[in-house]
Tab-separated table of C-alpha atoms in Angstrom:
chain	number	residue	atom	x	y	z
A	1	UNK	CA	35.639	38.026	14.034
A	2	UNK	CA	33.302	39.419	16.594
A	3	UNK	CA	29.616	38.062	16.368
A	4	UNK	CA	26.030	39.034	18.484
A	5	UNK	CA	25.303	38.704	21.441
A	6	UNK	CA	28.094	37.797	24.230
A	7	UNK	CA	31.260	39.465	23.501
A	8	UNK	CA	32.714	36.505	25.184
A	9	UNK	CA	31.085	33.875	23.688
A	10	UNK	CA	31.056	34.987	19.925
A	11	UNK	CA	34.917	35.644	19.716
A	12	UNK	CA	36.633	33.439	16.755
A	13	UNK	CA	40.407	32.796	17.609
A	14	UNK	CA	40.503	30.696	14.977
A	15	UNK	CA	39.836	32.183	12.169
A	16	UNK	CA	40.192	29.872	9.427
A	17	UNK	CA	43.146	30.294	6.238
A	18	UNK	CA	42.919	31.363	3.189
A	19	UNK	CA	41.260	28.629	1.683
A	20	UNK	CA	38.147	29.344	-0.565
A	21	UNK	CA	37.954	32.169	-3.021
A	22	UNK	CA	39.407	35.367	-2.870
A	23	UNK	CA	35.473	36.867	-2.655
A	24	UNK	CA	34.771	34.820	-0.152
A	25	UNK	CA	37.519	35.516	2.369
A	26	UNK	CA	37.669	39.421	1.248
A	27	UNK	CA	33.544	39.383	2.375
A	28	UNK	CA	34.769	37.479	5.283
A	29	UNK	CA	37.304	40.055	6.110
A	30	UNK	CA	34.853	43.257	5.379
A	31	UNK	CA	32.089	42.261	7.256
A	32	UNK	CA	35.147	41.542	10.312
A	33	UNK	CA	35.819	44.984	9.811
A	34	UNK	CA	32.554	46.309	9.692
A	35	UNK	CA	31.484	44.789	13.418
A	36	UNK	CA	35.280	46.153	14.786
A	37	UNK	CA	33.906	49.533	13.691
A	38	UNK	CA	30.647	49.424	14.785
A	39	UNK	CA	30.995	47.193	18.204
A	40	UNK	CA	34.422	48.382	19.128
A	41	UNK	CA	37.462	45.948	20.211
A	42	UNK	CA	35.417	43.686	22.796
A	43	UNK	CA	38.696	42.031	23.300
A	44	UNK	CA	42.259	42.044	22.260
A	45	UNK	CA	43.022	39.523	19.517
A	46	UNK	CA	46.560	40.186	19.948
A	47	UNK	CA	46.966	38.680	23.545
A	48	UNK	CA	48.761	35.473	23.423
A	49	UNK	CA	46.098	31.975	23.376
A	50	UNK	CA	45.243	30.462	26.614
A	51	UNK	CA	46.387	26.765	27.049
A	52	UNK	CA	42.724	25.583	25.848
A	53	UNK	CA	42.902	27.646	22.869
A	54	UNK	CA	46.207	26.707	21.848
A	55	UNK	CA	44.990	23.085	21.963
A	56	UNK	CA	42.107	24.182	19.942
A	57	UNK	CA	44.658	25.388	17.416
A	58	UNK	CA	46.550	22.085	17.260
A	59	UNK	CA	43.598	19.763	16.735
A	60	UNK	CA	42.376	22.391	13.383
A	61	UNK	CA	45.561	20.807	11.045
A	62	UNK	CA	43.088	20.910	8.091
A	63	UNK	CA	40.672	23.009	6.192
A	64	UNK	CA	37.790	21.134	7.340
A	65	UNK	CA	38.109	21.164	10.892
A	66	UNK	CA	37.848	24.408	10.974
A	67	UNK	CA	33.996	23.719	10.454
A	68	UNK	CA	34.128	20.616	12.329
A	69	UNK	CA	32.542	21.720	15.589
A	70	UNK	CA	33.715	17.905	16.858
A	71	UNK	CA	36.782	19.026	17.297
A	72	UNK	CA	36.162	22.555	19.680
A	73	UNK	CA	34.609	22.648	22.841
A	74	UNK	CA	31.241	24.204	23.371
A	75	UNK	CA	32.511	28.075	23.162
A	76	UNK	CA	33.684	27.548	19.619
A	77	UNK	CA	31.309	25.238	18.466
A	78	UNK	CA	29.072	27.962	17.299
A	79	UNK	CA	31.991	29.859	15.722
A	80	UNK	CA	32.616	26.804	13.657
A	81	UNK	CA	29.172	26.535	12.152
A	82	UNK	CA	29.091	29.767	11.322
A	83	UNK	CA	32.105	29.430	9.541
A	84	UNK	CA	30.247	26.542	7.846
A	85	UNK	CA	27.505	28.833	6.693
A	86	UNK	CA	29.343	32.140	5.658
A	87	UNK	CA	32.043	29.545	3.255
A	88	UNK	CA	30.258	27.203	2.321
A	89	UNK	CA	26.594	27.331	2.894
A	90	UNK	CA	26.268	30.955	1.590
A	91	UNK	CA	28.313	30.886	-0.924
A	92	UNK	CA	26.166	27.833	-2.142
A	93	UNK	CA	23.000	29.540	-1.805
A	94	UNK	CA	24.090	32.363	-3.552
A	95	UNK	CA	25.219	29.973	-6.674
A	96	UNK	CA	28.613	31.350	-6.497
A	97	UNK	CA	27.409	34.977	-7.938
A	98	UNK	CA	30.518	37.096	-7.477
A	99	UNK	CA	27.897	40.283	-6.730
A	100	UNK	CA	25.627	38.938	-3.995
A	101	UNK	CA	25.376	40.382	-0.731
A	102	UNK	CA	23.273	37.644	0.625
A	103	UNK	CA	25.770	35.671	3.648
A	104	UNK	CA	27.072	39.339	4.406
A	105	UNK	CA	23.750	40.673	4.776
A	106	UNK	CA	22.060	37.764	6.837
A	107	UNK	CA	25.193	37.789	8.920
A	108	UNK	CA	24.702	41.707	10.188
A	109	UNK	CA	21.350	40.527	10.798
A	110	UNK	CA	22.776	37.863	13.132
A	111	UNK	CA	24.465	40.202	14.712
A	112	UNK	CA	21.144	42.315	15.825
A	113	UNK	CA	18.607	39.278	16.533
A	114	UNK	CA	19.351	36.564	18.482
A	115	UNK	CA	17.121	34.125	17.199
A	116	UNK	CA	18.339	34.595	13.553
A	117	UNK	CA	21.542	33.725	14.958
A	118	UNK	CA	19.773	31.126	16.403
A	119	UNK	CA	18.381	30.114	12.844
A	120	UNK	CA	21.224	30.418	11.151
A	121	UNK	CA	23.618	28.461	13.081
A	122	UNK	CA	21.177	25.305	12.996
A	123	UNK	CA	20.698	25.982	8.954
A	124	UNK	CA	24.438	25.679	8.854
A	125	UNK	CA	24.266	22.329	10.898
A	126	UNK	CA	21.555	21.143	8.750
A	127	UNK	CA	24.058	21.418	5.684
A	128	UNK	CA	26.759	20.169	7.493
A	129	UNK	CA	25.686	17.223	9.425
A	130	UNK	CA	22.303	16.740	8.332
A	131	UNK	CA	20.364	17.055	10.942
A	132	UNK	CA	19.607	20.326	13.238
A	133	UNK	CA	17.705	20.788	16.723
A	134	UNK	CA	14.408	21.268	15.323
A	135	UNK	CA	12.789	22.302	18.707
A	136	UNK	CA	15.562	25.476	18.848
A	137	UNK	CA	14.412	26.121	15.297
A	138	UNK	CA	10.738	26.147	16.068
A	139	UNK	CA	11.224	28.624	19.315
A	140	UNK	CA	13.255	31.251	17.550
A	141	UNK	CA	10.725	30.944	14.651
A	142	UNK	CA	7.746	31.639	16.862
A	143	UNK	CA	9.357	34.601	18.726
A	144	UNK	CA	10.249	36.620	15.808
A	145	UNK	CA	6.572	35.247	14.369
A	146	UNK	CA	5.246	38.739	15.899
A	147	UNK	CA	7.592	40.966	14.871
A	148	UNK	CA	8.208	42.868	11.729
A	149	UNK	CA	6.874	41.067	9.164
A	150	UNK	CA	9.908	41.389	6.329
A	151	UNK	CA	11.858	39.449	10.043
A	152	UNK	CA	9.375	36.863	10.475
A	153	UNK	CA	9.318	36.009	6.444
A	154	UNK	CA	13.307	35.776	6.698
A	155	UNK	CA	12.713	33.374	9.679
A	156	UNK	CA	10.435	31.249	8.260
A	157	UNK	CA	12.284	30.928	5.024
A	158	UNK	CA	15.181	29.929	6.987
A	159	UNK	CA	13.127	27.420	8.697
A	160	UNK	CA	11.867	25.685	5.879
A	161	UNK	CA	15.381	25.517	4.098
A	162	UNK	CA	16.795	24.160	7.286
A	163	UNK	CA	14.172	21.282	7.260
A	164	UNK	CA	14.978	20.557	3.659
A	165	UNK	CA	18.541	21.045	3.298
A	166	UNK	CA	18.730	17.707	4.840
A	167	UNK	CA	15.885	15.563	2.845
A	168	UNK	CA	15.964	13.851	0.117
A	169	UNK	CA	14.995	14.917	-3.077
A	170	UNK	CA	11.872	12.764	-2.647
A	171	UNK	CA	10.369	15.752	-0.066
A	172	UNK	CA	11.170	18.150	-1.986
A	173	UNK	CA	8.112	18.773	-3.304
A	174	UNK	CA	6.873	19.925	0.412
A	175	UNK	CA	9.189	22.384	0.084
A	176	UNK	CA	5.892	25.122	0.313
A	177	UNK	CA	6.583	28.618	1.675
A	178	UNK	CA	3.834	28.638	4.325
A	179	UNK	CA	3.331	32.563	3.393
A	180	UNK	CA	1.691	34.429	0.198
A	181	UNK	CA	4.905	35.365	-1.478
A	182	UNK	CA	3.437	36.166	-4.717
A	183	UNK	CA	2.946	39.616	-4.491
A	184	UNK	CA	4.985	42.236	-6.371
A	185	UNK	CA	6.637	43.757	-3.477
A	186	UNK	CA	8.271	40.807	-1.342
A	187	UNK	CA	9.233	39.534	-4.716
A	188	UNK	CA	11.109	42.580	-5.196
A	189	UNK	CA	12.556	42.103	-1.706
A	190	UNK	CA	15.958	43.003	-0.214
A	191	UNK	CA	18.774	40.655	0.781
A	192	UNK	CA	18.582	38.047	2.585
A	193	UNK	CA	14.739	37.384	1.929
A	194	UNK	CA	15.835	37.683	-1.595
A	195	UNK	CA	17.676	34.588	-1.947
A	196	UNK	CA	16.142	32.411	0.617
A	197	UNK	CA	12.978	32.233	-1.394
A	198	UNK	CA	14.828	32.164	-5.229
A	199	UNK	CA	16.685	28.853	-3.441
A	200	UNK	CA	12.822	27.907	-2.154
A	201	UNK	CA	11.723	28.410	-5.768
A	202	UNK	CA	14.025	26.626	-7.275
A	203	UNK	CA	14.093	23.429	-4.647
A	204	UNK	CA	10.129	23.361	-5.896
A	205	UNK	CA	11.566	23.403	-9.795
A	206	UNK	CA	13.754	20.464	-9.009
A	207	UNK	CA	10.959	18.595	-7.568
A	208	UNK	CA	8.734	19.471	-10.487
A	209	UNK	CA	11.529	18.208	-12.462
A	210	UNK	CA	11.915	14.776	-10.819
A	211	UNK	CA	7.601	14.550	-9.963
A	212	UNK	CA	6.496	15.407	-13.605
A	213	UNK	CA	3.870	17.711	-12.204
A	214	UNK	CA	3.530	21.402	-12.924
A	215	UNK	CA	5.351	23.806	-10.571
A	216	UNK	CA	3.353	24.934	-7.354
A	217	UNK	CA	2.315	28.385	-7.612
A	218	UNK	CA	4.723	29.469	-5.156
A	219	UNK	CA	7.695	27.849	-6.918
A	220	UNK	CA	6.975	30.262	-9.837
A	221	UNK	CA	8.988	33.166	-8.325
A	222	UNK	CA	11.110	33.663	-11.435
A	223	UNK	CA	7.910	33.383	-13.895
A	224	UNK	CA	6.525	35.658	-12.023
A	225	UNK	CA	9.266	37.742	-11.599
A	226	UNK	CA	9.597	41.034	-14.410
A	227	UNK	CA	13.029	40.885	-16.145
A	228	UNK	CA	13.507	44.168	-18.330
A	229	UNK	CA	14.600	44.105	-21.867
A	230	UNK	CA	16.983	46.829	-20.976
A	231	UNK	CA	18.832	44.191	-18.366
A	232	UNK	CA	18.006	40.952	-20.303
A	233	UNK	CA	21.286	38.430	-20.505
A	234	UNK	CA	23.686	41.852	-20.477
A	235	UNK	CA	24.881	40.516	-16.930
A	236	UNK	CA	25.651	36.867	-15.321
A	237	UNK	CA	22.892	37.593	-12.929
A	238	UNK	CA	20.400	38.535	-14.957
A	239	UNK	CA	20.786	35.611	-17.506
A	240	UNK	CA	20.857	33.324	-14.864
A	241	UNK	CA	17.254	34.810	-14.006
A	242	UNK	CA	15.816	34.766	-17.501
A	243	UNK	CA	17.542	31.259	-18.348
A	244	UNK	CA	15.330	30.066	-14.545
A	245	UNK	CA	11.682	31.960	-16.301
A	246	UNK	CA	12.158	29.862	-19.260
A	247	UNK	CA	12.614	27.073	-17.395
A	248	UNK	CA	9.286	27.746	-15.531
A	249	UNK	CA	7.347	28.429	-17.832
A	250	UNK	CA	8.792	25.365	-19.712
A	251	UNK	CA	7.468	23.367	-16.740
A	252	UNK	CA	4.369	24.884	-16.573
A	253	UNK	CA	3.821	24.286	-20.515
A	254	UNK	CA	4.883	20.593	-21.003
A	255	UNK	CA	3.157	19.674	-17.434
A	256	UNK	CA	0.377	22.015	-17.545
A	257	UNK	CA	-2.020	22.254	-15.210
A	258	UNK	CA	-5.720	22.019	-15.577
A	259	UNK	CA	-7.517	24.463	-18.019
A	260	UNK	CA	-10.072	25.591	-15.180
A	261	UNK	CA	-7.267	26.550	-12.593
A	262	UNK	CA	-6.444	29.872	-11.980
A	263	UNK	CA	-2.859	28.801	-11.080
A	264	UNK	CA	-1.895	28.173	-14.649
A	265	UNK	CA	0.544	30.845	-14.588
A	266	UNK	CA	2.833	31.288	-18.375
A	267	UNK	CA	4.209	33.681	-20.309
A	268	UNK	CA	2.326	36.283	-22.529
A	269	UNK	CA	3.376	35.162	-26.424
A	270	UNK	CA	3.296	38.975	-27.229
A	271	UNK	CA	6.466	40.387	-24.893
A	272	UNK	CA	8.717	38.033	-22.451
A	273	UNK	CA	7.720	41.277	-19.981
A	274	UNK	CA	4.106	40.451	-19.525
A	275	UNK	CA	2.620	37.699	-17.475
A	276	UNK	CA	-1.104	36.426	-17.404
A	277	UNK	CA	-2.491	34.391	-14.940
A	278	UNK	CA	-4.630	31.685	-17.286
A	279	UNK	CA	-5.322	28.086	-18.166
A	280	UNK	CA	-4.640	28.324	-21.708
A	281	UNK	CA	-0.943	27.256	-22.034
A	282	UNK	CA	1.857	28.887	-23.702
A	283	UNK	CA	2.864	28.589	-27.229
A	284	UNK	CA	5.622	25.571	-28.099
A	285	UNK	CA	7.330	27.382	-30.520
A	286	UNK	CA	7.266	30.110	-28.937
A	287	UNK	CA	8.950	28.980	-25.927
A	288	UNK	CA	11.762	27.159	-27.882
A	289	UNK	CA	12.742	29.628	-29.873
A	290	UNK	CA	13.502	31.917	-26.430
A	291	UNK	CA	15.703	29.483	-24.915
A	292	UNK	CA	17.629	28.732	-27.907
A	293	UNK	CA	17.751	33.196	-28.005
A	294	UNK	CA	18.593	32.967	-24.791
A	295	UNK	CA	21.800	30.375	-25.223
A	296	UNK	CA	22.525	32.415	-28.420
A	297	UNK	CA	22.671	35.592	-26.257
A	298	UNK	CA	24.450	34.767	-22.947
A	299	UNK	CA	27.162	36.613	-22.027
A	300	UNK	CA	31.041	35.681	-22.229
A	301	UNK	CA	31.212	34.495	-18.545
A	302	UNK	CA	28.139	31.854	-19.086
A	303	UNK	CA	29.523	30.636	-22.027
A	304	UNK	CA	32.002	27.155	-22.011
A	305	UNK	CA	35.713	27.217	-21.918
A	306	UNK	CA	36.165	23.780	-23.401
A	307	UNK	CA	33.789	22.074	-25.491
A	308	UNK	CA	34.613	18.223	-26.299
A	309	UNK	CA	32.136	16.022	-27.721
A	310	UNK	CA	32.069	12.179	-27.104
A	311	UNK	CA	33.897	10.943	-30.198
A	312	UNK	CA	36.645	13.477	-29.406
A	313	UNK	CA	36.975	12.677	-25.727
A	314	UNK	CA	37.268	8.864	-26.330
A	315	UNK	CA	40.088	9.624	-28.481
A	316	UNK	CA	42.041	11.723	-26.251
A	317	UNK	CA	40.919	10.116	-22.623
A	318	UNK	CA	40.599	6.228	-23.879
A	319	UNK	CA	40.046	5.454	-20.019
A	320	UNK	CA	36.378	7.080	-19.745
A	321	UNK	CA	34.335	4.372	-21.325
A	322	UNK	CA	31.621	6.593	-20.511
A	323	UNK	CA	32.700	9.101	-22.781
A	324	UNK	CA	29.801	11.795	-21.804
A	325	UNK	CA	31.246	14.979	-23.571
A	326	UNK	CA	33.616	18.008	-21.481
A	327	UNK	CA	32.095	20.762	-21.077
A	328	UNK	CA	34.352	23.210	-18.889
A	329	UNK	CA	32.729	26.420	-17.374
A	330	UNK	CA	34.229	29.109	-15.392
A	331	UNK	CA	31.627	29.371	-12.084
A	332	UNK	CA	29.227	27.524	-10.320
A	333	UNK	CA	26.576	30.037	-12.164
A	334	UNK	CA	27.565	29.147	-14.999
A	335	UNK	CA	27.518	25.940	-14.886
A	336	UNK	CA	23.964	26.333	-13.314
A	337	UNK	CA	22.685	28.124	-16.061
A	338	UNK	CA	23.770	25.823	-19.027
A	339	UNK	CA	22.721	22.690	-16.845
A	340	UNK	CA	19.004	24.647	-16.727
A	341	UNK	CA	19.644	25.578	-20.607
A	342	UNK	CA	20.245	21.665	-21.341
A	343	UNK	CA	16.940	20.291	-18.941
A	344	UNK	CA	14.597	23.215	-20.177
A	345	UNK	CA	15.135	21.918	-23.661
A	346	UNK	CA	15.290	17.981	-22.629
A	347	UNK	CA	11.750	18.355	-21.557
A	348	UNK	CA	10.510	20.519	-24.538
A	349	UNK	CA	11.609	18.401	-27.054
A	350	UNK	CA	10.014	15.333	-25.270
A	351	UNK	CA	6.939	17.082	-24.957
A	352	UNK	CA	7.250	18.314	-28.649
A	353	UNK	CA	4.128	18.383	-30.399
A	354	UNK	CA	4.125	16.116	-33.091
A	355	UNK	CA	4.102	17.621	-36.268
A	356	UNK	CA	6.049	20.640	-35.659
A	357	UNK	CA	8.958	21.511	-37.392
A	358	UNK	CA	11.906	22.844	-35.279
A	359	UNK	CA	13.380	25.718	-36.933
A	360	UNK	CA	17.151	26.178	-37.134
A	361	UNK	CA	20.121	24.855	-38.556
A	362	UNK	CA	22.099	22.916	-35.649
A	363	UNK	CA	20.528	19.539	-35.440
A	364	UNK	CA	22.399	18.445	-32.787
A	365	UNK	CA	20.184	21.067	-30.692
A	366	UNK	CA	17.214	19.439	-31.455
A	367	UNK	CA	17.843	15.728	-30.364
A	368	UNK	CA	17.148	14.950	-26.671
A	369	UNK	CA	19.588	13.120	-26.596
A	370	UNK	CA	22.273	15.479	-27.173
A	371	UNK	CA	20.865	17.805	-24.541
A	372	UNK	CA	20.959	14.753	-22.196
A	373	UNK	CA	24.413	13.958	-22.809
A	374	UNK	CA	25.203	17.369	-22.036
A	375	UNK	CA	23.353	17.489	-18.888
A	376	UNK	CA	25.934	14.753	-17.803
A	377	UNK	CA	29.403	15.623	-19.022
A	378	UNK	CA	28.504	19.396	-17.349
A	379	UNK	CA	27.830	17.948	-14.306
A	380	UNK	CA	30.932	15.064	-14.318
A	381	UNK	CA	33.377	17.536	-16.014
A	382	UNK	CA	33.147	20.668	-13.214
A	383	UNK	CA	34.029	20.615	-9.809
A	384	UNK	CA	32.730	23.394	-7.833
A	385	UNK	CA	31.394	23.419	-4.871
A	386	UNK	CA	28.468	25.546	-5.515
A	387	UNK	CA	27.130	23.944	-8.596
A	388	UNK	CA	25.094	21.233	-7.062
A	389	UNK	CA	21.558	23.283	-7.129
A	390	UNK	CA	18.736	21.242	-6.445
A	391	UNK	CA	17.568	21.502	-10.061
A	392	UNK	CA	21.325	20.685	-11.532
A	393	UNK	CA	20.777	17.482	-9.092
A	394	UNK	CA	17.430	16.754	-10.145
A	395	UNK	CA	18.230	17.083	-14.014
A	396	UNK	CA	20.822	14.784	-13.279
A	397	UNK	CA	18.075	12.197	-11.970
A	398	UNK	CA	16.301	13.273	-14.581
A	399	UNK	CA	18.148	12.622	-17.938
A	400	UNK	CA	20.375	9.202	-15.868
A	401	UNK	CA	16.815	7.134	-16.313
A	402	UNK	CA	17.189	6.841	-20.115
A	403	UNK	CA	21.330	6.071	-19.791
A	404	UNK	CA	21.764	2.748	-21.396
A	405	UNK	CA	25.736	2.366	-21.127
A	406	UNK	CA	27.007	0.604	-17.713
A	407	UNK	CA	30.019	2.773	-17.877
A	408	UNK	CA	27.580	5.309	-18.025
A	409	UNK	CA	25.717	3.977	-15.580
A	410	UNK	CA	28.528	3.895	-12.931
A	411	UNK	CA	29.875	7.100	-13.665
A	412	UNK	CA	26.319	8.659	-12.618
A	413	UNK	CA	26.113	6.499	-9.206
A	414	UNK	CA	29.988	7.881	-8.737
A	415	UNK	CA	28.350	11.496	-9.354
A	416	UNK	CA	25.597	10.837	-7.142
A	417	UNK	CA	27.875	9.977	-4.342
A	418	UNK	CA	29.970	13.110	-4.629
A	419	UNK	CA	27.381	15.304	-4.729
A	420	UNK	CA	25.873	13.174	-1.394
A	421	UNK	CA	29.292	14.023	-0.013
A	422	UNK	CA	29.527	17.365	-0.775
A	423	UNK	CA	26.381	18.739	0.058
A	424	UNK	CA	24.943	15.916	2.666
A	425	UNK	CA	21.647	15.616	0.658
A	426	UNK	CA	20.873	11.989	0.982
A	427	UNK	CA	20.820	10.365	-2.160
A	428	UNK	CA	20.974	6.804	-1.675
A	429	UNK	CA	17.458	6.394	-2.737
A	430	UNK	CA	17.587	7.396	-5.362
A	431	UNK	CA	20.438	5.739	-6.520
A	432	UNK	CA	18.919	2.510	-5.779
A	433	UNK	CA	15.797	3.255	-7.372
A	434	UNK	CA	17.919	4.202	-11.026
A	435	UNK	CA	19.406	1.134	-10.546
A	436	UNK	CA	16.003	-0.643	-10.408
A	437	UNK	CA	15.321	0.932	-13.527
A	438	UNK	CA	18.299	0.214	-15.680
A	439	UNK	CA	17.812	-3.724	-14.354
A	440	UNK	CA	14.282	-3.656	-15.803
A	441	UNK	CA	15.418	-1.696	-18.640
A	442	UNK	CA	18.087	-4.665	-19.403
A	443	UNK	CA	15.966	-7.086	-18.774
A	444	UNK	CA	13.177	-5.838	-21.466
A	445	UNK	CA	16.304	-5.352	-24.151
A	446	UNK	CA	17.013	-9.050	-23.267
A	447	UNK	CA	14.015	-10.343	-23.622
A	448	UNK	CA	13.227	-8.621	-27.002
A	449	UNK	CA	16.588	-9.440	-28.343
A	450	UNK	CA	15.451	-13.408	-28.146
């Protein structure tokens, strides 16, 4: 795979195996493709390894050295996090959509600038190691800073993902875009601006999740955001985008912000089309009955494959005395997209007002506890890769503050350590801080039980 720059600095002779998904490795091998037309052969791939490169090739005996830039010398150490971000940091970004174009598109734009490049080789370090060379970051920033704007945007998102792929949830709520992004037209943006500020938006939902404080303005992308009728739930992608409005404007509603501020961006009650920027907040009901439409609605590839409830899986799996329910899903986006379903209607139906009636005949659907319970076995039942979004960690955090159970109790701090190992966001804190809680918790019960 030939990259920017150098010819003889950007070759990969090791080009890692067949290891993720078949997408991932037939973008892989397109894009490869694409640059060998475009570039020409800038060397030949079929001359036999030098002596350092055939040592190179004995110390990659698994899967994840190939990433591990440890293990190369300093020529391939750039290869390797590259290889970091195009299968495994894009592919997370991109919530494991089977039709995005965004690590193909950002890596073509590699290939022309050399301080993207730059940017994204330290966003892939920052997701890898946890930590990046922030000075390198800051220089390429400010030199593309005066060129064409839609450049400089895609630089300065990368920049502030980079700086808090490797926080704790705690800072996410800094997460701000530094730019006016709410206008109609970078909203409607091409790849890769495109998903570098829906994964901005959405690390700003998971803080508002975790804060309980109403979304910033510019974490309201998908609020803001027009989603035809015509296009509505019909496709995984689109479903996944209405399922993330409701969820906005759900935050927006049960945390709203002050009636005087112009900010107080929700949903018209009239069409799920129209938007209004106002302080008067959106209708309970209303809101409710759209999410439980939109679960209703979603399309065969968002929906479960196995569905087991807590009585059932204690019979049949007598060794999870935490017995949160199964829930198997297909994809990362689906699993996404039911975890924002189940956190969406968490926080409604704590925020419910008091004497309303909820409408409907599954009962199970309106108890927050149910919903919570849900949150969990989706997130302790799937293993993919891609799943842990910011907000599927933060509703995580969220609904583990109420858990009562100390099986249940461990099996979130075992979740919570996974997910720390699998996507190097540091979690520790927060770990320590549910454990606080459920020790005070216990205590109170004790107390009261005298």
């Amino acid at each position: 795979m030939v990259m920017r720059g150098n010819p003889d600095k950007f070759v990969d002779d090791n080009t890692p195996p067949p290891k993720s998904s078949g997408l991932v490795q037939t973008s892989g091998a397109r894009l490869a493709s694409q640059n060998a037309a475009t570039r020409g052969s800038v060397t030949d791939w079929r001359q036999p390894p030098s002596q350092g490169s055939a040592q190179h090739q004995a110390n990659l005996s698994s899967w994840d050295s190939y990433f591990d830039p440890r293990v190369l010398d300093g020529s391939q150490r750039a290869i390797a996090l590259l290889r970091q971000f195009r299968y495994r940091t894009a592919p997370w970004l991109e919530a494991g959509d089977p039709e995005a174009r965004f690590g193909v598109t950002l890596m073509q734009l590699a290939q022309e600038h050399e301080h993207i490049h730059t940017l994204v080789v330290e966003l892939a370090s920052s997701h890898l190691h946890s930590r990046f060379d922030g000075t390198r970051v800051d220089h390429a920033t400010a030199q593309l800073s005066d060129g064409p704007q839609q450049l400089a945007l895609v630089a300065v998102a990368l920049k502030n993902l980079t700086e808090r792929l490797c926080a704790e949830p705690a800072a996410w709520r800094h997460a701000g875009f530094q730019h006016s992004f709410a206008n109609r037209e970078l909203l409607d943006t091409d790849e890769p601006l495109r998903t570098l500020l829906r994964q901005q938006s959405r690390i700003g939902l998971a803080a508002a999740i975790l804060t309980s404080t109403a979304p910033a303005p510019d974490s309201s992308i998908y609020l803001l955001h027009q989603i035809s009728n015509t296009e509505r739930n019909h496709t995984q992608s689109s479903a996944y985008d209405w399922i993330l409005h409701h969820l906005t404007a759900c935050l927006h509603l049960v945390f709203a912000l002050p009636a005087a501020s112009p900010e107080a961006i929700h949903v018209s009650p009239g069409s799920p089309d129209t938007f209004v920027s106002t302080g008067a907040p959106a209708d309970w009901h209303n809101l409710w009955m759209r999410i439980q439409a939109w679960y209703d609605s979603q399309p065969v590839e968002m929906q479960s494959l196995v569905d087991i409830g807590s009585i059932e899986r204690s019979q049949i799996d007598p060794l999870s005395s935490a017995s949160f329910p199964i829930h198997l899903y297909s994809s990362a986006m689906a699993v996404q997209a039911a975890t924002f379903y189940h956190i969406s209607a968490l926080l409604l139906l704590r925020h419910k007002p008091r004497l309303l009636h909820i409408p409907g005949r599954r009962q199970q659907f309106a108890s927050p506890n149910w919903h919570a319970r849900a949150i969990a076995g989706i997130v302790t039942s799937n293993e993919f890769p891609e799943q842990w979004d910011p907000i599927v960690i933060s509703s995580l955090l969220y609904m583990a503050r109420d858990a009562t159970h100390a099986a249940q109790h461990r099996a979130i701090l075992e979740c919570l350590e996974k997910i720390s190992h699998l996507t190097n966001i540091p979690l520790d804190n927060d770990a320590k801080q549910l454990q606080s809680q459920w020790a005070a918790a216990s205590l109170g019960d004790s107390s009261l039980s005298r």
